[in-house]
Amino acid sequence: MGRIKLTYGIERVNMNEQISQAVIRRLPRYYRYLGDLLSQGVERISSNELSVKMNSTASQIRQDLNNFGGFGQQGYGYNVKFLHEEIGKILGLDKVHNMIIVGAGNLAKAIVRYDKFERLGFPVIAMFDVDSKLFGTKINDIPIYSLDELEEFIKNNRVDIAALTLPKNNAVKTANKLVSLGIKSIWNFAHVDLQFDDEDVVVENVHLSDSLMQLSYNITRKCNDE
Amino acid sequence: MGRIKLTYGIERVNMNEQISQAVIRRLPRYYRYLGDLLSQGVERISSNELSVKMNSTASQIRQDLNNFGGFGQQGYGYNVKFLHEEIGKILGLDKVHNMIIVGAGNLAKAIVRYDKFERLGFPVIAMFDVDSKLFGTKINDIPIYSLDELEEFIKNNRVDIAALTLPKNNAVKTANKLVSLGIKSIWNFAHVDLQFDDEDVVVENVHLSDSLMQLSYNITRKCNDE
């Protein structure tokens, strides 16, 4: 498995805008399975073996990974550590992304206390709220500031991602403020769709109600099938 | 807009297995926008007007809703209240789904305290944990029991959904136990894919790390584009 070929693979990511969102959505899952294999001491794996573990097909796996130049070698399979690292790079996990959380409620607490995010390179560096009782307090050593201090904080600190864990009615206004302050990436938990004129702004939504309705739909369908 | 036609529309949902998951994934979003319109007192809306609000296209909206028999009338548009209710029924929101949460950590607290889920028909009726300090305590009036009491609780109470907010390493074992006790629907927050022999079991995953990696991928791509 030559370095040259692999470098070429990585270059293709930047040039090729045609990689479908479906493939990209599957990458974190590859990353997770490869991470598990690594921690089990597995050094290499064939697309067949990986497909069994992932409840997928070998051809799907080969196709997906071919989008990024392959990584595999016939008769050898995939080098687990290498593939894990390369997918990590594609996902931007080789860089640290500083995160702030706006809305210091239970969901924010859950995020701050879940050390996995920091291990993946997404440390929470501050939280913001409108509740003055919270100002100056800390959760998991992360300070909570007043929302009024947002502008100054963003001026003085590198903030890569803002997580929005606010009620729906405050989310749009706050998101616009964040974008006006230069924030380009929003992890949105508020149950509202955010739209911005600035096309450089990236939004990733976690709509828990939608997910629950999806489950409910599938339950209902199963019941009607019977 | 005749009742007969609409009843026919609903029947088609049960018969037609061909509705794509993409359409179904969009239904909660329709439900949300129609709910907003309702609360603003809007009685009817054209597919054009709705498409502007939803940042979609009128033809996409008409196509999506045609999967369920239409609901619209040319020259009139959609009756907001009626469409909201019908999509609610399709999503199973006309029924109450009792939910338990296994793993009474911060995420569980966030779910229990978010009253939206109860209003949508997903009341949390109990939580379970392995931490004996929590047994007998309540969050938002919802009791926390020992995981050892799970079997008895499920025998004596109707449980429609189990939310799994556990560390990855305990999730698979607990999920198998839940399924062996007759639970058919799992809302899985643990960072692991659950697979069951029982094909009747419905799983909906919320993988927050995957979502964060997706965001990170899009940030990385934007940076490389520049």
CSV table of C-alpha atoms in Angstrom, one decimal:
chain,number,residue,atom,x,y,z
A,1,MET,CA,0.0,0.0,0.0
A,2,GLY,CA,2.0,3.0,-1.3
A,3,ARG,CA,2.1,6.4,0.3
A,4,ILE,CA,1.8,8.0,-3.1
A,5,LYS,CA,-1.5,6.3,-3.9
A,6,LEU,CA,-2.9,7.3,-0.6
A,7,THR,CA,-1.9,10.9,-0.8
A,8,TYR,CA,-3.6,10.9,-4.2
A,9,GLY,CA,-6.7,9.6,-2.4
A,10,ILE,CA,-6.8,12.4,0.0
A,11,GLU,CA,-6.3,15.0,-2.7
A,12,ARG,CA,-9.3,13.7,-4.4
A,13,VAL,CA,-11.5,14.5,-1.5
A,14,ASN,CA,-10.9,18.2,-2.0
A,15,MET,CA,-11.3,18.2,-5.7
A,16,ASN,CA,-14.2,15.9,-6.0
A,17,GLU,CA,-17.4,17.7,-5.0
A,18,GLN,CA,-19.5,14.8,-6.3
A,19,ILE,CA,-19.2,12.5,-3.3
A,20,SER,CA,-22.7,11.9,-2.2
A,21,GLN,CA,-24.0,13.0,1.2
A,22,ALA,CA,-25.0,9.4,1.7
A,23,VAL,CA,-21.4,8.2,1.6
A,24,ILE,CA,-20.3,11.1,3.8
A,25,ARG,CA,-23.0,10.2,6.3
A,26,ARG,CA,-21.6,6.7,6.5
A,27,LEU,CA,-18.0,7.8,7.1
A,28,PRO,CA,-18.4,8.4,10.9
A,29,ARG,CA,-19.7,4.8,11.1
A,30,TYR,CA,-16.6,3.5,9.4
A,31,TYR,CA,-14.5,5.6,11.7
A,32,ARG,CA,-16.3,4.1,14.7
A,33,TYR,CA,-16.0,0.5,13.6
A,34,LEU,CA,-12.3,0.9,12.7
A,35,GLY,CA,-11.7,2.5,16.1
A,36,ASP,CA,-13.3,-0.5,17.8
A,37,LEU,CA,-11.2,-2.9,15.8
A,38,LEU,CA,-8.1,-0.9,16.6
A,39,SER,CA,-8.8,-1.1,20.3
A,40,GLN,CA,-9.3,-4.9,19.9
A,41,GLY,CA,-5.8,-5.1,18.4
A,42,VAL,CA,-7.0,-6.0,14.9
A,43,GLU,CA,-4.3,-4.9,12.4
A,44,ARG,CA,-6.0,-5.6,9.1
A,45,ILE,CA,-9.4,-6.5,7.8
A,46,SER,CA,-10.9,-7.5,4.5
A,47,SER,CA,-14.0,-5.7,3.1
A,48,ASN,CA,-15.8,-9.0,3.6
A,49,GLU,CA,-15.0,-9.3,7.3
A,50,LEU,CA,-15.8,-5.6,7.8
A,51,SER,CA,-19.1,-6.0,5.9
A,52,VAL,CA,-20.2,-8.7,8.3
A,53,LYS,CA,-19.4,-6.6,11.3
A,54,MET,CA,-21.1,-3.5,9.9
A,55,ASN,CA,-24.1,-5.4,8.6
A,56,SER,CA,-23.3,-4.0,5.2
A,57,THR,CA,-22.0,-5.6,1.9
A,58,ALA,CA,-18.3,-5.9,0.9
A,59,SER,CA,-19.1,-4.1,-2.4
A,60,GLN,CA,-20.8,-1.2,-0.6
A,61,ILE,CA,-17.7,-0.8,1.6
A,62,ARG,CA,-15.3,-1.0,-1.4
A,63,GLN,CA,-17.4,1.5,-3.3
A,64,ASP,CA,-17.6,3.9,-0.4
A,65,LEU,CA,-13.9,3.9,0.2
A,66,ASN,CA,-13.1,4.1,-3.5
A,67,ASN,CA,-14.6,7.6,-3.4
A,68,PHE,CA,-11.5,8.5,-1.4
A,69,GLY,CA,-9.0,6.7,-3.5
A,70,GLY,CA,-9.4,3.2,-2.1
A,71,PHE,CA,-7.0,2.5,0.8
A,72,GLY,CA,-7.3,-1.2,0.3
A,73,GLN,CA,-5.0,-3.7,-1.3
A,74,GLN,CA,-6.3,-6.9,-3.0
A,75,GLY,CA,-5.4,-10.0,-1.0
A,76,TYR,CA,-4.4,-8.0,2.0
A,77,GLY,CA,-7.5,-6.0,2.8
A,78,TYR,CA,-7.4,-2.8,4.8
A,79,ASN,CA,-4.8,-1.7,7.2
A,80,VAL,CA,-7.0,-0.8,10.2
A,81,LYS,CA,-4.9,1.8,11.8
A,82,PHE,CA,-4.1,3.5,8.6
A,83,LEU,CA,-7.7,3.6,7.3
A,84,HIS,CA,-8.9,4.8,10.7
A,85,GLU,CA,-6.4,7.7,10.5
A,86,GLU,CA,-7.2,8.6,6.9
A,87,ILE,CA,-11.0,8.6,7.5
A,88,GLY,CA,-10.3,10.7,10.6
A,89,LYS,CA,-8.4,13.2,8.4
A,90,ILE,CA,-11.2,13.3,5.9
A,91,LEU,CA,-13.6,14.0,8.7
A,92,GLY,CA,-11.4,16.8,10.0
A,93,LEU,CA,-10.6,14.9,13.2
A,94,ASP,CA,-6.9,15.6,12.9
A,95,LYS,CA,-7.6,19.2,14.0
A,96,VAL,CA,-9.0,20.5,17.2
A,97,HIS,CA,-12.4,22.3,16.9
A,98,ASN,CA,-13.1,24.6,19.9
A,99,MET,CA,-16.7,24.6,20.8
A,100,ILE,CA,-19.0,26.9,22.8
A,101,ILE,CA,-22.5,26.0,23.9
A,102,VAL,CA,-25.2,28.6,24.0
A,103,GLY,CA,-27.9,27.6,26.4
A,104,ALA,CA,-26.5,26.0,29.6
A,105,GLY,CA,-29.4,23.6,30.3
A,106,ASN,CA,-29.5,19.8,30.7
A,107,LEU,CA,-28.5,19.0,27.1
A,108,ALA,CA,-25.5,21.3,27.5
A,109,LYS,CA,-24.6,19.5,30.7
A,110,ALA,CA,-24.8,16.2,28.9
A,111,ILE,CA,-22.6,17.4,26.1
A,112,VAL,CA,-20.0,18.9,28.5
A,113,ARG,CA,-19.8,15.8,30.6
A,114,TYR,CA,-19.5,13.4,27.7
A,115,ASP,CA,-15.7,13.2,27.5
A,116,LYS,CA,-15.9,11.5,24.1
A,117,PHE,CA,-16.4,14.8,22.3
A,118,GLU,CA,-13.2,16.2,23.8
A,119,ARG,CA,-11.3,13.0,22.8
A,120,LEU,CA,-12.5,13.4,19.3
A,121,GLY,CA,-11.1,16.9,19.2
A,122,PHE,CA,-14.2,19.0,20.1
A,123,PRO,CA,-13.4,20.5,23.5
A,124,VAL,CA,-16.1,22.8,25.0
A,125,ILE,CA,-14.3,25.9,26.0
A,126,ALA,CA,-17.2,28.0,27.4
A,127,MET,CA,-21.0,28.0,27.9
A,128,PHE,CA,-23.4,31.0,27.7
A,129,ASP,CA,-26.8,31.5,29.2
A,130,VAL,CA,-29.3,34.3,30.0
A,131,ASP,CA,-29.9,33.0,33.6
A,132,SER,CA,-27.8,35.3,35.9
A,133,LYS,CA,-27.8,32.6,38.6
A,134,LEU,CA,-25.5,30.5,36.4
A,135,PHE,CA,-23.0,33.3,35.6
A,136,GLY,CA,-19.6,32.5,37.0
A,137,THR,CA,-20.5,28.8,37.8
A,138,LYS,CA,-18.8,25.9,36.1
A,139,ILE,CA,-19.9,22.5,34.8
A,140,ASN,CA,-17.0,20.0,34.5
A,141,ASP,CA,-14.6,23.0,34.9
A,142,ILE,CA,-16.2,24.8,31.9
A,143,PRO,CA,-17.3,28.3,32.8
A,144,ILE,CA,-20.8,29.7,32.1
A,145,TYR,CA,-20.9,33.3,31.0
A,146,SER,CA,-23.6,35.8,30.3
A,147,LEU,CA,-24.9,35.9,26.7
A,148,ASP,CA,-23.9,39.5,26.8
A,149,GLU,CA,-20.2,38.5,27.0
A,150,LEU,CA,-20.5,36.4,23.8
A,151,GLU,CA,-19.0,39.1,21.5
A,152,GLU,CA,-16.0,39.7,23.7
A,153,PHE,CA,-15.3,36.0,24.2
A,154,ILE,CA,-15.4,35.3,20.4
A,155,LYS,CA,-13.0,38.2,19.8
A,156,ASN,CA,-10.5,36.9,22.3
A,157,ASN,CA,-10.8,33.1,21.7
A,158,ARG,CA,-10.8,30.9,18.7
A,159,VAL,CA,-14.3,29.4,18.4
A,160,ASP,CA,-14.9,26.9,15.7
A,161,ILE,CA,-18.3,25.5,16.5
A,162,ALA,CA,-21.2,26.9,18.4
A,163,ALA,CA,-23.7,24.4,19.8
A,164,LEU,CA,-27.2,25.8,20.2
A,165,THR,CA,-29.1,24.2,23.0
A,166,LEU,CA,-31.8,26.8,23.4
A,167,PRO,CA,-35.5,27.0,23.2
A,168,LYS,CA,-36.8,27.4,19.7
A,169,ASN,CA,-38.0,31.0,20.1
A,170,ASN,CA,-34.5,32.3,21.0
A,171,ALA,CA,-32.5,30.1,18.7
A,172,VAL,CA,-32.9,32.0,15.4
A,173,LYS,CA,-32.0,35.4,16.9
A,174,THR,CA,-29.0,33.9,18.8
A,175,ALA,CA,-27.8,32.0,15.7
A,176,ASN,CA,-27.9,35.2,13.6
A,177,LYS,CA,-25.9,37.0,16.3
A,178,LEU,CA,-23.3,34.2,16.3
A,179,VAL,CA,-23.0,34.3,12.5
A,180,SER,CA,-22.7,38.1,12.6
A,181,LEU,CA,-19.8,37.6,15.1
A,182,GLY,CA,-18.0,35.4,12.6
A,183,ILE,CA,-19.1,31.9,13.7
A,184,LYS,CA,-19.2,29.6,10.7
A,185,SER,CA,-20.4,26.3,12.1
A,186,ILE,CA,-23.5,25.6,14.2
A,187,TRP,CA,-24.5,22.4,15.8
A,188,ASN,CA,-28.2,23.1,16.2
A,189,PHE,CA,-30.3,21.2,18.8
A,190,ALA,CA,-33.1,23.8,18.7
A,191,HIS,CA,-36.2,22.5,17.0
A,192,VAL,CA,-36.1,25.0,14.2
A,193,ASP,CA,-34.4,25.1,10.8
A,194,LEU,CA,-31.7,27.8,10.6
A,195,GLN,CA,-31.1,29.5,7.3
A,196,PHE,CA,-28.4,32.1,6.6
A,197,ASP,CA,-27.6,34.4,3.8
A,198,ASP,CA,-23.9,33.6,4.3
A,199,GLU,CA,-23.4,30.4,2.3
A,200,ASP,CA,-20.2,29.7,4.2
A,201,VAL,CA,-22.1,28.9,7.4
A,202,VAL,CA,-22.4,25.2,8.0
A,203,VAL,CA,-25.3,23.9,10.1
A,204,GLU,CA,-25.8,20.4,11.5
A,205,ASN,CA,-29.2,19.7,13.0
A,206,VAL,CA,-30.0,17.3,15.8
A,207,HIS,CA,-33.8,17.4,15.9
A,208,LEU,CA,-34.7,14.9,18.7
A,209,SER,CA,-38.4,15.3,18.2
A,210,ASP,CA,-38.1,14.4,14.5
A,211,SER,CA,-36.1,11.4,15.5
A,212,LEU,CA,-38.9,10.3,18.0
A,213,MET,CA,-41.6,10.9,15.3
A,214,GLN,CA,-39.6,8.7,12.9
A,215,LEU,CA,-39.5,6.0,15.5
A,216,SER,CA,-43.2,6.4,16.1
A,217,TYR,CA,-43.9,6.2,12.4
A,218,ASN,CA,-42.1,2.9,12.2
A,219,ILE,CA,-43.9,1.5,15.3
A,220,THR,CA,-47.2,2.5,13.7
A,221,ARG,CA,-46.3,0.9,10.4
A,222,LYS,CA,-45.3,-2.3,12.1
A,223,CYS,CA,-48.6,-2.4,14.0
A,224,ASN,CA,-50.6,-1.9,10.8
A,225,ASP,CA,-48.6,-4.6,9.0
A,226,GLU,CA,-49.6,-7.2,11.5
B,1,MET,CA,-61.8,18.1,0.0
B,2,GLY,CA,-63.9,14.9,0.6
B,3,ARG,CA,-63.5,12.7,3.6
B,4,ILE,CA,-63.7,9.6,1.4
B,5,LYS,CA,-60.6,10.6,-0.6
B,6,LEU,CA,-58.7,11.3,2.6
B,7,THR,CA,-59.6,8.0,4.2
B,8,TYR,CA,-58.3,6.4,1.1
B,9,GLY,CA,-55.1,8.4,1.5
B,10,ILE,CA,-54.6,7.0,5.0
B,11,GLU,CA,-55.3,3.5,3.9
B,12,ARG,CA,-52.6,3.8,1.3
B,13,VAL,CA,-50.0,4.4,4.0
B,14,ASN,CA,-50.5,0.9,5.4
B,15,MET,CA,-50.6,-0.8,2.1
B,16,ASN,CA,-47.9,0.9,0.3
B,17,GLU,CA,-44.5,-0.2,1.5
B,18,GLN,CA,-42.8,1.7,-1.3
B,19,ILE,CA,-42.8,5.1,0.3
B,20,SER,CA,-39.1,6.1,0.5
B,21,GLN,CA,-37.4,6.6,3.8
B,22,ALA,CA,-36.4,10.0,2.4
B,23,VAL,CA,-40.1,11.1,2.3
B,24,ILE,CA,-40.8,9.7,5.7
B,25,ARG,CA,-37.8,11.5,7.1
B,26,ARG,CA,-39.3,14.8,5.8
B,27,LEU,CA,-42.7,14.2,7.4
B,28,PRO,CA,-41.7,15.4,10.9
B,29,ARG,CA,-40.5,18.6,9.3
B,30,TYR,CA,-43.9,19.1,7.5
B,31,TYR,CA,-45.6,18.4,10.9
B,32,ARG,CA,-43.4,21.1,12.6
B,33,TYR,CA,-44.0,23.8,10.0
B,34,LEU,CA,-47.7,23.1,9.9
B,35,GLY,CA,-47.8,23.3,13.7
B,36,ASP,CA,-46.1,26.7,13.5
B,37,LEU,CA,-48.6,27.9,10.9
B,38,LEU,CA,-51.5,26.7,13.0
B,39,SER,CA,-50.3,28.5,16.1
B,40,GLN,CA,-50.0,31.6,13.9
B,41,GLY,CA,-53.6,31.2,13.0
B,42,VAL,CA,-53.0,30.3,9.3
B,43,GLU,CA,-55.9,28.3,8.0
B,44,ARG,CA,-54.8,27.4,4.5
B,45,ILE,CA,-51.6,27.5,2.5
B,46,SER,CA,-50.6,26.8,-1.1
B,47,SER,CA,-47.7,24.4,-1.9
B,48,ASN,CA,-45.9,27.5,-3.2
B,49,GLU,CA,-46.2,29.4,0.0
B,50,LEU,CA,-45.2,26.4,2.0
B,51,SER,CA,-42.2,25.8,-0.2
B,52,VAL,CA,-40.9,29.3,0.4
B,53,LYS,CA,-41.2,28.8,4.2
B,54,MET,CA,-39.6,25.4,4.1
B,55,ASN,CA,-36.9,26.3,1.7
B,56,SER,CA,-38.1,23.5,-0.6
B,57,THR,CA,-39.9,23.4,-3.9
B,58,ALA,CA,-43.7,23.4,-4.5
B,59,SER,CA,-43.3,20.3,-6.7
B,60,GLN,CA,-41.3,18.5,-4.0
B,61,ILE,CA,-44.1,19.2,-1.5
B,62,ARG,CA,-46.9,18.1,-3.8
B,63,GLN,CA,-44.9,14.9,-4.6
B,64,ASP,CA,-44.2,14.1,-1.0
B,65,LEU,CA,-47.8,14.6,0.1
B,66,ASN,CA,-49.1,12.7,-2.9
B,67,ASN,CA,-47.6,9.6,-1.4
B,68,PHE,CA,-50.3,9.8,1.2
B,69,GLY,CA,-53.2,10.5,-1.2
B,70,GLY,CA,-52.6,14.2,-1.7
B,71,PHE,CA,-54.6,16.3,0.9
B,72,GLY,CA,-54.5,19.4,-1.3
B,73,GLN,CA,-57.1,20.9,-3.6
B,74,GLN,CA,-56.2,22.9,-6.7
B,75,GLY,CA,-56.9,26.6,-6.3
B,76,TYR,CA,-57.4,26.2,-2.5
B,77,GLY,CA,-54.2,24.7,-1.3
B,78,TYR,CA,-53.9,22.8,1.9
B,79,ASN,CA,-56.1,23.1,4.9
B,80,VAL,CA,-53.4,23.6,7.6
B,81,LYS,CA,-55.2,22.1,10.6
B,82,PHE,CA,-56.4,19.1,8.6
B,83,LEU,CA,-53.0,18.4,7.0
B,84,HIS,CA,-51.3,18.8,10.4
B,85,GLU,CA,-53.7,16.3,11.9
B,86,GLU,CA,-53.4,13.8,9.1
B,87,ILE,CA,-49.6,13.9,9.1
B,88,GLY,CA,-49.7,13.5,12.8
B,89,LYS,CA,-51.8,10.3,12.4
B,90,ILE,CA,-49.4,9.0,9.8
B,91,LEU,CA,-46.5,9.6,12.3
B,92,GLY,CA,-48.6,7.8,15.0
B,93,LEU,CA,-48.9,11.0,17.0
B,94,ASP,CA,-52.6,10.4,17.6
B,95,LYS,CA,-51.6,7.7,20.1
B,96,VAL,CA,-49.7,7.9,23.4
B,97,HIS,CA,-46.4,6.0,23.5
B,98,ASN,CA,-45.2,5.4,27.0
B,99,MET,CA,-41.5,5.7,27.2
B,100,ILE,CA,-38.9,4.5,29.8
B,101,ILE,CA,-35.3,5.7,29.9
B,102,VAL,CA,-32.5,3.3,30.7
B,103,GLY,CA,-29.5,5.2,32.1
B,104,ALA,CA,-30.5,8.2,34.3
B,105,GLY,CA,-27.7,10.5,33.4
B,106,ASN,CA,-27.6,14.0,32.0
B,107,LEU,CA,-29.1,13.1,28.6
B,108,ALA,CA,-32.0,11.3,30.4
B,109,LYS,CA,-32.5,14.5,32.5
B,110,ALA,CA,-32.6,16.6,29.4
B,111,ILE,CA,-35.2,14.3,27.8
B,112,VAL,CA,-37.4,14.1,30.9
B,113,ARG,CA,-37.3,17.8,31.4
B,114,TYR,CA,-38.1,18.7,27.8
B,115,ASP,CA,-41.9,18.8,28.0
B,116,LYS,CA,-42.3,18.8,24.2
B,117,PHE,CA,-41.9,15.0,24.1
B,118,GLU,CA,-44.9,14.6,26.5
B,119,ARG,CA,-47.0,17.0,24.5
B,120,LEU,CA,-46.2,15.0,21.3
B,121,GLY,CA,-47.5,11.9,23.1
B,122,PHE,CA,-44.3,10.4,24.4
B,123,PRO,CA,-44.5,10.6,28.2
B,124,VAL,CA,-41.6,9.2,30.2
B,125,ILE,CA,-43.1,7.0,32.9
B,126,ALA,CA,-39.9,5.7,34.5
B,127,MET,CA,-36.2,5.7,34.5
B,128,PHE,CA,-33.7,3.0,35.3
B,129,ASP,CA,-30.1,3.0,36.4
B,130,VAL,CA,-27.5,0.9,38.1
B,131,ASP,CA,-26.4,3.6,40.5
B,132,SER,CA,-28.0,2.8,43.9
B,133,LYS,CA,-27.8,6.4,45.0
B,134,LEU,CA,-30.4,7.3,42.4
B,135,PHE,CA,-33.0,4.5,43.3
B,136,GLY,CA,-36.1,6.1,44.7
B,137,THR,CA,-35.2,9.6,43.6
B,138,LYS,CA,-37.2,11.5,41.0
B,139,ILE,CA,-36.5,13.9,38.2
B,140,ASN,CA,-39.4,16.0,37.1
B,141,ASP,CA,-41.7,13.7,39.2
B,142,ILE,CA,-40.5,10.6,37.2
B,143,PRO,CA,-39.1,7.9,39.5
B,144,ILE,CA,-35.7,6.2,39.0
B,145,TYR,CA,-35.6,2.5,39.7
B,146,SER,CA,-32.9,-0.1,39.8
B,147,LEU,CA,-32.2,-1.9,36.5
B,148,ASP,CA,-33.1,-5.1,38.5
B,149,GLU,CA,-36.7,-3.9,38.6
B,150,LEU,CA,-37.0,-3.6,34.8
B,151,GLU,CA,-38.6,-6.9,34.3
B,152,GLU,CA,-41.3,-6.4,36.9
B,153,PHE,CA,-42.0,-2.9,35.7
B,154,ILE,CA,-42.5,-4.0,32.1
B,155,LYS,CA,-44.8,-6.8,33.2
B,156,ASN,CA,-47.0,-4.3,35.1
B,157,ASN,CA,-46.9,-1.3,32.8
B,158,ARG,CA,-47.4,-0.7,29.1
B,159,VAL,CA,-44.0,0.4,27.8
B,160,ASP,CA,-44.0,1.3,24.1
B,161,ILE,CA,-40.5,2.8,23.8
B,162,ALA,CA,-37.2,2.4,25.7
B,163,ALA,CA,-34.7,5.2,25.3
B,164,LEU,CA,-31.2,4.0,25.8
B,165,THR,CA,-28.9,6.6,27.3
B,166,LEU,CA,-26.2,4.4,28.5
B,167,PRO,CA,-22.4,4.0,27.9
B,168,LYS,CA,-21.7,2.0,24.8
B,169,ASN,CA,-20.4,-1.1,26.6
B,170,ASN,CA,-23.6,-1.6,28.6
B,171,ALA,CA,-25.9,-0.7,25.8
B,172,VAL,CA,-25.9,-4.0,23.7
B,173,LYS,CA,-26.6,-6.2,26.8
B,174,THR,CA,-29.3,-4.0,28.1
B,175,ALA,CA,-30.9,-3.6,24.7
B,176,ASN,CA,-31.0,-7.4,24.3
B,177,LYS,CA,-32.6,-7.7,27.8
B,178,LEU,CA,-35.2,-5.1,26.8
B,179,VAL,CA,-36.1,-7.0,23.7
B,180,SER,CA,-36.3,-10.3,25.5
B,181,LEU,CA,-38.8,-8.6,27.9
B,182,GLY,CA,-41.0,-7.7,24.9
B,183,ILE,CA,-39.9,-4.2,24.1
B,184,LYS,CA,-40.2,-3.5,20.4
B,185,SER,CA,-39.0,0.0,20.0
B,186,ILE,CA,-35.7,1.5,21.0
B,187,TRP,CA,-34.6,5.1,20.9
B,188,ASN,CA,-30.8,4.5,21.0
B,189,PHE,CA,-28.4,7.2,22.1
B,190,ALA,CA,-25.6,4.8,22.8
B,191,HIS,CA,-22.8,5.1,20.3
B,192,VAL,CA,-23.2,1.6,19.0
B,193,ASP,CA,-25.4,0.0,16.3
B,194,LEU,CA,-28.0,-2.4,17.7
B,195,GLN,CA,-29.0,-5.5,15.8
B,196,PHE,CA,-31.6,-8.0,16.7
B,197,ASP,CA,-32.8,-11.3,15.4
B,198,ASP,CA,-36.4,-10.2,16.0
B,199,GLU,CA,-37.3,-8.3,12.9
B,200,ASP,CA,-40.2,-6.6,14.6
B,201,VAL,CA,-37.9,-4.5,16.7
B,202,VAL,CA,-37.6,-0.9,15.6
B,203,VAL,CA,-34.5,1.1,16.4
B,204,GLU,CA,-34.0,4.8,15.9
B,205,ASN,CA,-30.4,6.0,16.5
B,206,VAL,CA,-29.3,9.4,17.7
B,207,HIS,CA,-25.5,9.2,17.3
B,208,LEU,CA,-24.3,12.6,18.5
B,209,SER,CA,-20.7,11.9,17.7
B,210,ASP,CA,-21.6,11.0,14.1
B,211,SER,CA,-23.4,14.3,13.8
B,212,LEU,CA,-20.5,16.2,15.1
B,213,MET,CA,-18.1,14.5,12.7
B,214,GLN,CA,-20.5,15.3,9.9
B,215,LEU,CA,-20.3,19.0,10.9
B,216,SER,CA,-16.5,18.7,11.1
B,217,TYR,CA,-16.4,17.2,7.6
B,218,ASN,CA,-18.3,20.1,6.2
B,219,ILE,CA,-16.1,22.6,8.0
B,220,THR,CA,-13.0,20.9,6.7
B,221,ARG,CA,-14.4,20.8,3.1
B,222,LYS,CA,-15.3,24.5,3.3
B,223,CYS,CA,-11.8,25.4,4.4
B,224,ASN,CA,-10.3,23.3,1.6
B,225,ASP,CA,-12.6,25.0,-1.0
B,226,GLU,CA,-11.3,28.4,-0.1
